[in-house]
Amino acid sequence: MLLNFDRLGGWKWILIGITGLTAAFLILPIVFIAALSFGSSQWLIFPPPAWTLKWYEAFFADPRWLEAAGTSFSIAAMVTVLSVLIGLVASFGLVRGRFIGKEGLRALFLTPMILPVVVLAVALYAFFLRIGLNGTVTGFVIAHLVVALPFSILSITNALEGFDKSIEDAAVLCGASPLEAKLRITLPSISHGLFSAAVFSFLTSWDEVVLAIFMASPTLQTLPVKIWSTLRQDLTPVIAAASTLLIVVTIALMLLVALLRKGLKS
Amino acid sequence: MTKTFIIAAITATLGLSTAATAADLVFTSWGGTTQDAQKAAWADPFTSETGINVVQDGPTDYGKLKAMVEAGSVTWDVVDVEGDYAVQAGKAGMLEKLDFSVIDKSKLDPRFLTDYSVGSFYYSFVIGCNKDAVSACPKTWADLFDSTKFPGKRTFYKWSAPGVIEAALLADGVAPDKLYPLDLDRAFKKLDSIKADIIWWTGGAQSQQLLASAEAPFGSFWNGRLTALAETGVTVETSWDQNITAADALVVPKGTKNKEAAMKFIAAATSADAQANMAVSTGYAPINLDSSAIMDEKLRMSLPDMQSASQVNADMDYWAANRDAIGERWYAWQAK
Amino acid sequence: MALLTEQDNITAVGKIRTVRSRNFALTVPALLLLVVFFILPVVALLLRSVMEPELGLDNYRALLGSTTYLKIFLNTFSVSALVTVVTLAIGFPVAWALAIMPSRWASIVFAILLLSMWTNLLTRTYAWMVLLQRTGVINKTLMGLGLISEPLPLVNNLVGVTIGMTYIMLPFIILPLYGVIRKIDPAILQAAALCGATRWQALTRILIPLATPGMVSGALMVFVMSLGYFVTPALLGGTANMMLAELIAQFVQSLVNWGMGGAAALVLLVVTLTLYAVQLRLFGTARMEGR
């Protein structure tokens, strides 16, 4: 009865009410930002005295915003590729391997996920200054890779554990080389795991701000860093315009992901 | 496959990370309208004159600065810092000595001059008020610290720096010439009396937003930010009564690879013209003594150095010596 | 299969075996990355806490001996606990509803959930900053409706931090709980109904107990993540709501005191890792996909 929507009786409406309010709560800031980006008030007064597109003009007129978006994208792309590859290889080791300390190793691999990012940021900052990686793309990629890898390993090990190893063994018994069997049998079967690893890695890097603030240099800033410094220094509604554009990109990405998922399934 | 990807990643990396060439000079300041003005009045003319490209970075971060100097990997060449920090950092060996054969110090305001730093611009903490939002505006520090006479939120500078503690003591009736050494117990007691009504601003833009939206209809502000805010059409009333002055300083972190260019940049930035242009666009006062002669008389009158009648100078040497101790106590008090 | 000789089979099985024994090597790239760019720098930072300004435990004495810092610790825990409780209280009914709703409705809610999760963290926080201020939309609306006469203080205080952090953490509890409730066999609840249990009894004696492992692991996750949060408390909280992560940043950036920064980092690290160990002991690593 409790797990049957139609037989919940009056409780049904309570659940619908809570869910509806929560959905409204979740969507409110997103809608609001979009509205704010068209307001004319420089000081974020809402409702604004008039509506305007000038913040979008300012966004596209300032090459630094677009540059930052480009940097963010290329860093996130590199992080995604490396994170999925390293994560895939490590996941095979973790799922298939039989060595002492395997569980400990698995726990260790997930630690960056729960470690407060600010600790890592401060530590890496001091370290990178010494070895000259600060303010370089390499430094950024490494820093983001450290926090993205756990998501990759988590998604891929989950998928691998759900995959029946005997199918791969059968391929090997039928004469395929182990590598061939993995590439042609196993990888396609765990593609959903690889896919979510890629999505999570990309988003982790794309959205990451704390590490990025420390890693950034005058000539190398990601979009979140640009938003952060603008938030702290100028507070102009250009931030709202930039954010709205980001939301549009996000929605586009989500639709793409949904379509790809459908494609993978069929 | 892995190899190709890694190689591709590395090549991409090298290609991108060499974007800032060695010839570029990095100037770091506090961002916002002030840094925009510094870029227009100092950096752009400097670039067209010398051909040296100036990269803007910010905001100034003392933790980053220290880490850079300690690690011997300095990416900031000229940094705009608070005056008391400049004095302290110079003594701590974090800064390069300035080359006064390049920088002409005879024309610079001696109040803001040390072996390691020159003034950058000079500003006052003044009382600002959004006239549209309240019926009466506070005129003195005592008014601003009186939440019965002036109920509502008021805003103050969040970080530990000269300004707020002095204001609290002045509001409590301490004579301007008896401010130093600061009576911290008394200052915090005075601050306690309005603590619940304080909204802290962390940067100039936020202070403007708080005042414009009447989130805090009055408070203590950098004078230049009020000038800028008034230009956007907000009805701002400024009270210069006992305005508290402090100066930013230009410094060169120890170990910079562009020392020579950094000295040239400072020389250009502190020239009479550059300082006058900066003052025109920000409402802050120039630190070059010749600047006022070439400025518009009317505008001249709106700058902090024309408000000297009731002006209170923050004591940078006192702050440099006690900066850390005050800072610790300040943040502990805020968190209480 | 019939085409292969006995010998072929033996070599093939042998191949499968050798691959297995080599498997440790596969984890080496990831391990190297973590050792060099994670463990090493963090240990180096922690070492500074006992080496700066001079060798000894002075930093820890200062940190643990001061009521101000203790208050920040306490505050970090109470804010995290509050956020966890609020998130759980909202998340459980929502996850429950999502698990049994007609799928067309559920997919709309999921889309909103994912959109909020994928929207830039700073953007969301920035939106709340403006929404919650005294002259912000929420206060204006409430005053317009005549529900309040004075603006409510919603930002620069505990309320602001709680709203902002709950907003961020909700998906992390709803998504895994949804999975847990989906897996519960409706037949168990039907059986309970047949035995005469009321709805309330079925909820408190069956549904909640069955969902408890999911709730505990989700709650631990949210709690641990909240402990280390930096951006949201910094932008939505007041100075009296300072949390540990912000204190670390303040030590390093404003006070330029790496020793104290390292010490505070160690405190945060020890607490986090302890809770992580509890989580692993209780649930293993499998349940962490909730994040």
Tab-separated table of N, CA, C and O in Angstrom, chain C residues 42-133:
chain	number	residue	atom	x	y	z
C	42	VAL	N	49.318	16.701	0.894
C	42	VAL	CA	48.529	16.851	2.117
C	42	VAL	C	49.401	16.580	3.337
C	42	VAL	O	49.363	17.319	4.329
C	43	VAL	N	50.236	15.533	3.258
C	43	VAL	CA	51.131	15.244	4.380
C	43	VAL	C	52.087	16.414	4.603
C	43	VAL	O	52.341	16.827	5.745
C	44	ALA	N	52.593	16.978	3.503
C	44	ALA	CA	53.505	18.115	3.625
C	44	ALA	C	52.824	19.286	4.329
C	44	ALA	O	53.423	19.945	5.181
C	45	LEU	N	51.556	19.510	3.994
C	45	LEU	CA	50.807	20.603	4.633
C	45	LEU	C	50.646	20.324	6.126
C	45	LEU	O	50.832	21.205	6.968
C	46	LEU	N	50.320	19.061	6.443
C	46	LEU	CA	50.112	18.722	7.849
C	46	LEU	C	51.422	18.855	8.622
C	46	LEU	O	51.427	19.266	9.785
C	47	LEU	N	52.537	18.544	7.952
C	47	LEU	CA	53.831	18.667	8.626
C	47	LEU	C	54.117	20.120	9.004
C	47	LEU	O	54.712	20.396	10.042
C	48	ARG	N	53.682	21.045	8.145
C	48	ARG	CA	53.926	22.459	8.455
C	48	ARG	C	53.276	22.845	9.770
C	48	ARG	O	53.721	23.769	10.435
C	49	SER	N	52.194	22.141	10.126
C	49	SER	CA	51.492	22.503	11.353
C	49	SER	C	52.324	22.208	12.596
C	49	SER	O	52.102	22.794	13.648
C	50	VAL	N	53.273	21.278	12.488
C	50	VAL	CA	54.134	21.036	13.655
C	50	VAL	C	55.510	21.662	13.468
C	50	VAL	O	56.351	21.599	14.355
C	51	MET	N	55.745	22.279	12.304
C	51	MET	CA	57.070	22.842	12.064
C	51	MET	C	57.083	24.366	11.988
C	51	MET	O	58.141	24.977	12.042
C	52	GLU	N	55.913	24.982	11.823
C	52	GLU	CA	55.900	26.438	11.700
C	52	GLU	C	55.085	27.066	12.816
C	52	GLU	O	53.984	26.598	13.094
C	53	PRO	N	55.487	28.114	13.443
C	53	PRO	CA	56.757	28.803	13.213
C	53	PRO	C	57.939	28.023	13.777
C	53	PRO	O	59.074	28.257	13.359
C	54	GLU	N	57.733	27.139	14.774
C	54	GLU	CA	58.858	26.335	15.234
C	54	GLU	C	58.374	24.936	15.562
C	54	GLU	O	57.167	24.709	15.699
C	55	LEU	N	59.310	23.999	15.654
C	55	LEU	CA	58.964	22.615	15.903
C	55	LEU	C	58.171	22.484	17.203
C	55	LEU	O	58.552	23.018	18.236
C	56	GLY	N	57.047	21.814	17.143
C	56	GLY	CA	56.280	21.593	18.363
C	56	GLY	C	54.793	21.609	18.102
C	56	GLY	O	54.353	21.727	16.963
C	57	LEU	N	54.058	21.507	19.200
C	57	LEU	CA	52.604	21.403	19.061
C	57	LEU	C	51.900	22.723	19.363
C	57	LEU	O	50.706	22.751	19.641
C	58	ASP	N	52.653	23.822	19.292
C	58	ASP	CA	52.084	25.126	19.655
C	58	ASP	C	50.810	25.446	18.887
C	58	ASP	O	49.854	25.956	19.449
C	59	ASN	N	50.822	25.141	17.607
C	59	ASN	CA	49.644	25.462	16.794
C	59	ASN	C	48.415	24.739	17.308
C	59	ASN	O	47.323	25.299	17.335
C	60	TYR	N	48.605	23.485	17.679
C	60	TYR	CA	47.462	22.712	18.162
C	60	TYR	C	46.992	23.235	19.510
C	60	TYR	O	45.810	23.278	19.806
C	61	ARG	N	47.965	23.644	20.336
C	61	ARG	CA	47.606	24.218	21.624
C	61	ARG	C	46.760	25.480	21.407
C	61	ARG	O	45.722	25.664	22.026
C	62	ALA	N	47.219	26.310	20.476
C	62	ALA	CA	46.491	27.556	20.202
C	62	ALA	C	45.103	27.255	19.648
C	62	ALA	O	44.119	27.901	20.005
C	63	LEU	N	45.041	26.263	18.782
C	63	LEU	CA	43.785	25.958	18.098
C	63	LEU	C	42.774	25.339	19.057
C	63	LEU	O	41.605	25.730	19.092
C	64	LEU	N	43.227	24.371	19.836
C	64	LEU	CA	42.289	23.644	20.690
C	64	LEU	C	42.081	24.345	22.024
C	64	LEU	O	41.134	24.051	22.745
C	65	GLY	N	42.976	25.301	22.335
C	65	GLY	CA	42.864	25.977	23.619
C	65	GLY	C	42.010	27.234	23.554
C	65	GLY	O	41.714	27.834	24.582
C	66	SER	N	41.617	27.629	22.350
C	66	SER	CA	40.889	28.894	22.255
C	66	SER	C	39.394	28.658	22.124
C	66	SER	O	38.948	27.822	21.336
C	67	THR	N	38.629	29.410	22.885
C	67	THR	CA	37.175	29.223	22.826
C	67	THR	C	36.629	29.623	21.464
C	67	THR	O	35.658	29.051	21.002
C	68	THR	N	37.285	30.606	20.821
C	68	THR	CA	36.808	31.026	19.502
C	68	THR	C	36.882	29.883	18.509
C	68	THR	O	35.933	29.604	17.783
C	69	TYR	N	38.048	29.230	18.462
C	69	TYR	CA	38.197	28.150	17.495
C	69	TYR	C	37.303	26.980	17.865
C	69	TYR	O	36.727	26.339	16.998
C	70	LEU	N	37.187	26.711	19.165
C	70	LEU	CA	36.286	25.629	19.574
C	70	LEU	C	34.870	25.936	19.119
C	70	LEU	O	34.121	25.058	18.697
C	71	LYS	N	34.532	27.226	19.179
C	71	LYS	CA	33.186	27.601	18.734
C	71	LYS	C	33.025	27.340	17.239
C	71	LYS	O	31.961	26.910	16.782
C	72	ILE	N	34.094	27.584	16.498
C	72	ILE	CA	34.021	27.321	15.058
C	72	ILE	C	33.872	25.817	14.793
C	72	ILE	O	33.082	25.404	13.949
C	73	PHE	N	34.609	24.990	15.574
C	73	PHE	CA	34.442	23.534	15.432
C	73	PHE	C	32.993	23.151	15.694
C	73	PHE	O	32.362	22.430	14.927
C	74	LEU	N	32.510	23.641	16.816
C	74	LEU	CA	31.149	23.301	17.237
C	74	LEU	C	30.147	23.739	16.175
C	74	LEU	O	29.215	23.008	15.813
C	75	ASN	N	30.385	24.930	15.677
C	75	ASN	CA	29.516	25.504	14.653
C	75	ASN	C	29.524	24.651	13.389
C	75	ASN	O	28.489	24.379	12.792
C	76	THR	N	30.736	24.201	13.001
C	76	THR	CA	30.856	23.348	11.821
C	76	THR	C	30.002	22.093	11.986
C	76	THR	O	29.262	21.699	11.094
C	77	PHE	N	30.101	21.486	13.186
C	77	PHE	CA	29.337	20.260	13.425
C	77	PHE	C	27.842	20.541	13.473
C	77	PHE	O	27.048	19.802	12.906
C	78	SER	N	27.454	21.622	14.140
C	78	SER	CA	26.015	21.828	14.292
C	78	SER	C	25.383	22.241	12.963
C	78	SER	O	24.291	21.790	12.642
C	79	VAL	N	26.103	23.053	12.168
C	79	VAL	CA	25.557	23.402	10.856
C	79	VAL	C	25.428	22.143	9.995
C	79	VAL	O	24.394	21.889	9.379
C	80	SER	N	26.490	21.316	9.981
C	80	SER	CA	26.449	20.097	9.185
C	80	SER	C	25.309	19.195	9.643
C	80	SER	O	24.599	18.610	8.824
C	81	ALA	N	25.146	19.069	10.963
C	81	ALA	CA	24.092	18.209	11.490
C	81	ALA	C	22.720	18.759	11.093
C	81	ALA	O	21.840	18.013	10.659
C	82	LEU	N	22.566	20.065	11.238
C	82	LEU	CA	21.292	20.693	10.894
C	82	LEU	C	20.961	20.461	9.414
C	82	LEU	O	19.842	20.063	9.058
C	83	VAL	N	21.966	20.693	8.566
C	83	VAL	CA	21.754	20.502	7.131
C	83	VAL	C	21.384	19.045	6.844
C	83	VAL	O	20.471	18.757	6.074
C	84	THR	N	22.070	18.124	7.519
C	84	THR	CA	21.791	16.706	7.308
C	84	THR	C	20.350	16.379	7.688
C	84	THR	O	19.635	15.699	6.943
C	85	VAL	N	19.927	16.861	8.845
C	85	VAL	CA	18.569	16.563	9.310
C	85	VAL	C	17.521	17.147	8.358
C	85	VAL	O	16.579	16.466	7.949
C	86	VAL	N	17.724	18.408	7.979
C	86	VAL	CA	16.753	19.053	7.084
C	86	VAL	C	16.716	18.322	5.736
C	86	VAL	O	15.643	18.028	5.193
C	87	THR	N	17.903	18.007	5.216
C	87	THR	CA	17.969	17.326	3.925
C	87	THR	C	17.249	15.984	3.986
C	87	THR	O	16.502	15.617	3.081
C	88	LEU	N	17.477	15.263	5.087
C	88	LEU	CA	16.860	13.947	5.246
C	88	LEU	C	15.342	14.080	5.361
C	88	LEU	O	14.583	13.326	4.756
C	89	ALA	N	14.914	15.072	6.138
C	89	ALA	CA	13.477	15.254	6.362
C	89	ALA	C	12.757	15.580	5.059
C	89	ALA	O	11.632	15.140	4.827
C	90	ILE	N	13.416	16.351	4.188
C	90	ILE	CA	12.794	16.662	2.898
C	90	ILE	C	13.041	15.529	1.906
C	90	ILE	O	12.169	15.152	1.128
C	91	GLY	N	14.262	14.993	1.970
C	91	GLY	CA	14.664	14.011	0.967
C	91	GLY	C	13.892	12.710	1.030
C	91	GLY	O	13.567	12.142	-0.016
C	92	PHE	N	13.565	12.249	2.232
C	92	PHE	CA	12.879	10.958	2.338
C	92	PHE	C	11.506	10.974	1.662
C	92	PHE	O	11.254	10.134	0.792
C	93	PRO	N	10.624	11.904	2.003
C	93	PRO	CA	9.335	11.893	1.312
C	93	PRO	C	9.456	12.102	-0.201
C	93	PRO	O	8.702	11.497	-0.969
C	94	VAL	N	10.424	12.939	-0.613
C	94	VAL	CA	10.562	13.175	-2.046
C	94	VAL	C	11.030	11.899	-2.751
C	94	VAL	O	10.497	11.503	-3.787
C	95	ALA	N	12.018	11.226	-2.161
C	95	ALA	CA	12.514	9.981	-2.759
C	95	ALA	C	11.401	8.942	-2.800
C	95	ALA	O	11.230	8.220	-3.785
C	96	TRP	N	10.642	8.906	-1.734
C	96	TRP	CA	9.526	7.969	-1.645
C	96	TRP	C	8.517	8.259	-2.763
C	96	TRP	O	8.108	7.370	-3.521
C	97	ALA	N	8.137	9.522	-2.870
C	97	ALA	CA	7.175	9.899	-3.899
C	97	ALA	C	7.707	9.567	-5.290
C	97	ALA	O	6.997	9.016	-6.138
C	98	LEU	N	9.015	9.872	-5.508
C	98	LEU	CA	9.590	9.616	-6.831
C	98	LEU	C	9.560	8.134	-7.171
C	98	LEU	O	9.350	7.749	-8.321
C	99	ALA	N	9.752	7.307	-6.141
C	99	ALA	CA	9.834	5.871	-6.377
C	99	ALA	C	8.498	5.296	-6.823
C	99	ALA	O	8.457	4.266	-7.482
C	100	ILE	N	7.395	5.923	-6.432
C	100	ILE	CA	6.102	5.324	-6.734
C	100	ILE	C	5.223	6.177	-7.658
C	100	ILE	O	4.165	5.744	-8.087
C	101	MET	N	5.700	7.383	-7.956
C	101	MET	CA	4.920	8.272	-8.821
C	101	MET	C	4.765	7.706	-10.217
C	101	MET	O	5.615	6.948	-10.667
C	102	PRO	N	3.723	8.127	-10.930
C	102	PRO	CA	3.674	7.807	-12.365
C	102	PRO	C	4.948	8.337	-13.015
C	102	PRO	O	5.382	9.451	-12.695
C	103	SER	N	5.528	7.546	-13.919
C	103	SER	CA	6.886	7.884	-14.351
C	103	SER	C	6.955	9.209	-15.103
C	103	SER	O	7.992	9.848	-15.122
C	104	ARG	N	5.844	9.649	-15.700
C	104	ARG	CA	5.911	10.906	-16.422
C	104	ARG	C	6.154	12.066	-15.450
C	104	ARG	O	6.984	12.927	-15.699
C	105	TRP	N	5.449	12.049	-14.319
C	105	TRP	CA	5.686	13.079	-13.313
C	105	TRP	C	7.095	12.977	-12.756
C	105	TRP	O	7.803	13.965	-12.611
C	106	ALA	N	7.459	11.758	-12.441
C	106	ALA	CA	8.772	11.566	-11.818
C	106	ALA	C	9.884	12.082	-12.715
C	106	ALA	O	10.832	12.702	-12.231
C	107	SER	N	9.745	11.883	-14.031
C	107	SER	CA	10.857	12.301	-14.885
C	107	SER	C	10.983	13.820	-14.913
C	107	SER	O	12.072	14.350	-15.068
C	108	ILE	N	9.861	14.524	-14.709
C	108	ILE	CA	9.945	15.989	-14.628
C	108	ILE	C	10.734	16.395	-13.385
C	108	ILE	O	11.645	17.217	-13.436
C	109	VAL	N	10.387	15.777	-12.258
C	109	VAL	CA	11.095	16.101	-11.019
C	109	VAL	C	12.569	15.741	-11.143
C	109	VAL	O	13.447	16.498	-10.711
C	110	PHE	N	12.852	14.589	-11.779
C	110	PHE	CA	14.252	14.201	-11.971
C	110	PHE	C	14.998	15.228	-12.811
C	110	PHE	O	16.140	15.567	-12.511
C	111	ALA	N	14.348	15.708	-13.852
C	111	ALA	CA	14.993	16.690	-14.715
C	111	ALA	C	15.347	17.940	-13.910
C	111	ALA	O	16.449	18.482	-14.023
C	112	ILE	N	14.421	18.377	-13.061
C	112	ILE	CA	14.682	19.558	-12.222
C	112	ILE	C	15.831	19.285	-11.262
C	112	ILE	O	16.736	20.103	-11.074
C	113	LEU	N	15.803	18.093	-10.689
C	113	LEU	CA	16.842	17.689	-9.744
C	113	LEU	C	18.219	17.728	-10.409
C	113	LEU	O	19.181	18.287	-9.870
C	114	LEU	N	18.286	17.147	-11.606
C	114	LEU	CA	19.564	17.102	-12.313
C	114	LEU	C	19.988	18.492	-12.762
C	114	LEU	O	21.160	18.853	-12.666
C	115	LEU	N	19.026	19.280	-13.203
C	115	LEU	CA	19.355	20.635	-13.641
C	115	LEU	C	19.965	21.436	-12.483
C	115	LEU	O	20.976	22.118	-12.641
C	116	SER	N	19.354	21.315	-11.316
C	116	SER	CA	19.877	22.063	-10.174
C	116	SER	C	21.261	21.547	-9.810
C	116	SER	O	22.140	22.292	-9.419
C	117	MET	N	21.460	20.250	-9.946
C	117	MET	CA	22.744	19.660	-9.585
C	117	MET	C	23.831	20.081	-10.566
C	117	MET	O	24.984	20.235	-10.198
C	118	TRP	N	23.437	20.229	-11.819
C	118	TRP	CA	24.405	20.531	-12.861
C	118	TRP	C	24.620	22.021	-13.043
C	118	TRP	O	25.488	22.427	-13.793
C	119	THR	N	23.817	22.826	-12.423
C	119	THR	CA	24.017	24.263	-12.540
C	119	THR	C	25.210	24.641	-11.668
C	119	THR	O	25.353	24.144	-10.557
C	120	ASN	N	26.022	25.506	-12.208
C	120	ASN	CA	27.230	25.915	-11.515
C	120	ASN	C	26.961	26.278	-10.054
C	120	ASN	O	26.044	27.021	-9.745
C	121	LEU	N	27.796	25.709	-9.176
C	121	LEU	CA	27.639	25.906	-7.738
C	121	LEU	C	27.604	27.381	-7.353
C	121	LEU	O	26.781	27.825	-6.553
C	122	LEU	N	28.502	28.160	-7.970
C	122	LEU	CA	28.559	29.583	-7.645
C	122	LEU	C	27.297	30.296	-8.083
C	122	LEU	O	26.790	31.181	-7.400
C	123	THR	N	26.790	29.888	-9.242
C	123	THR	CA	25.580	30.496	-9.756
C	123	THR	C	24.425	30.319	-8.775
C	123	THR	O	23.685	31.250	-8.470
C	124	ARG	N	24.289	29.090	-8.275
C	124	ARG	CA	23.193	28.812	-7.357
C	124	ARG	C	23.343	29.646	-6.079
C	124	ARG	O	22.383	30.226	-5.577
C	125	THR	N	24.576	29.695	-5.592
C	125	THR	CA	24.802	30.434	-4.355
C	125	THR	C	24.540	31.923	-4.546
C	125	THR	O	23.926	32.582	-3.715
C	126	TYR	N	24.981	32.419	-5.688
C	126	TYR	CA	24.793	33.825	-6.043
C	126	TYR	C	23.295	34.140	-6.096
C	126	TYR	O	22.827	35.151	-5.570
C	127	ALA	N	22.528	33.233	-6.715
C	127	ALA	CA	21.083	33.448	-6.799
C	127	ALA	C	20.473	33.529	-5.406
C	127	ALA	O	19.661	34.420	-5.117
C	128	TRP	N	20.890	32.648	-4.524
C	128	TRP	CA	20.341	32.689	-3.160
C	128	TRP	C	20.723	33.974	-2.439
C	128	TRP	O	19.939	34.532	-1.682
C	129	MET	N	21.945	34.426	-2.690
C	129	MET	CA	22.389	35.683	-2.061
C	129	MET	C	21.392	36.798	-2.356
C	129	MET	O	20.990	37.554	-1.484
C	130	VAL	N	21.015	36.901	-3.633
C	130	VAL	CA	20.140	37.993	-4.043
C	130	VAL	C	18.689	37.727	-3.617
C	130	VAL	O	17.975	38.640	-3.206
C	131	LEU	N	18.284	36.457	-3.704
C	131	LEU	CA	16.907	36.122	-3.326
C	131	LEU	C	16.630	36.383	-1.855
C	131	LEU	O	15.541	36.811	-1.473
C	132	LEU	N	17.633	36.107	-1.026
C	132	LEU	CA	17.379	36.081	0.414
C	132	LEU	C	17.624	37.399	1.124
C	132	LEU	O	17.285	37.543	2.291
C	133	GLN	N	18.224	38.351	0.414
C	133	GLN	CA	18.574	39.565	1.158
C	133	GLN	C	17.324	40.322	1.652
C	133	GLN	O	16.218	40.033	1.227
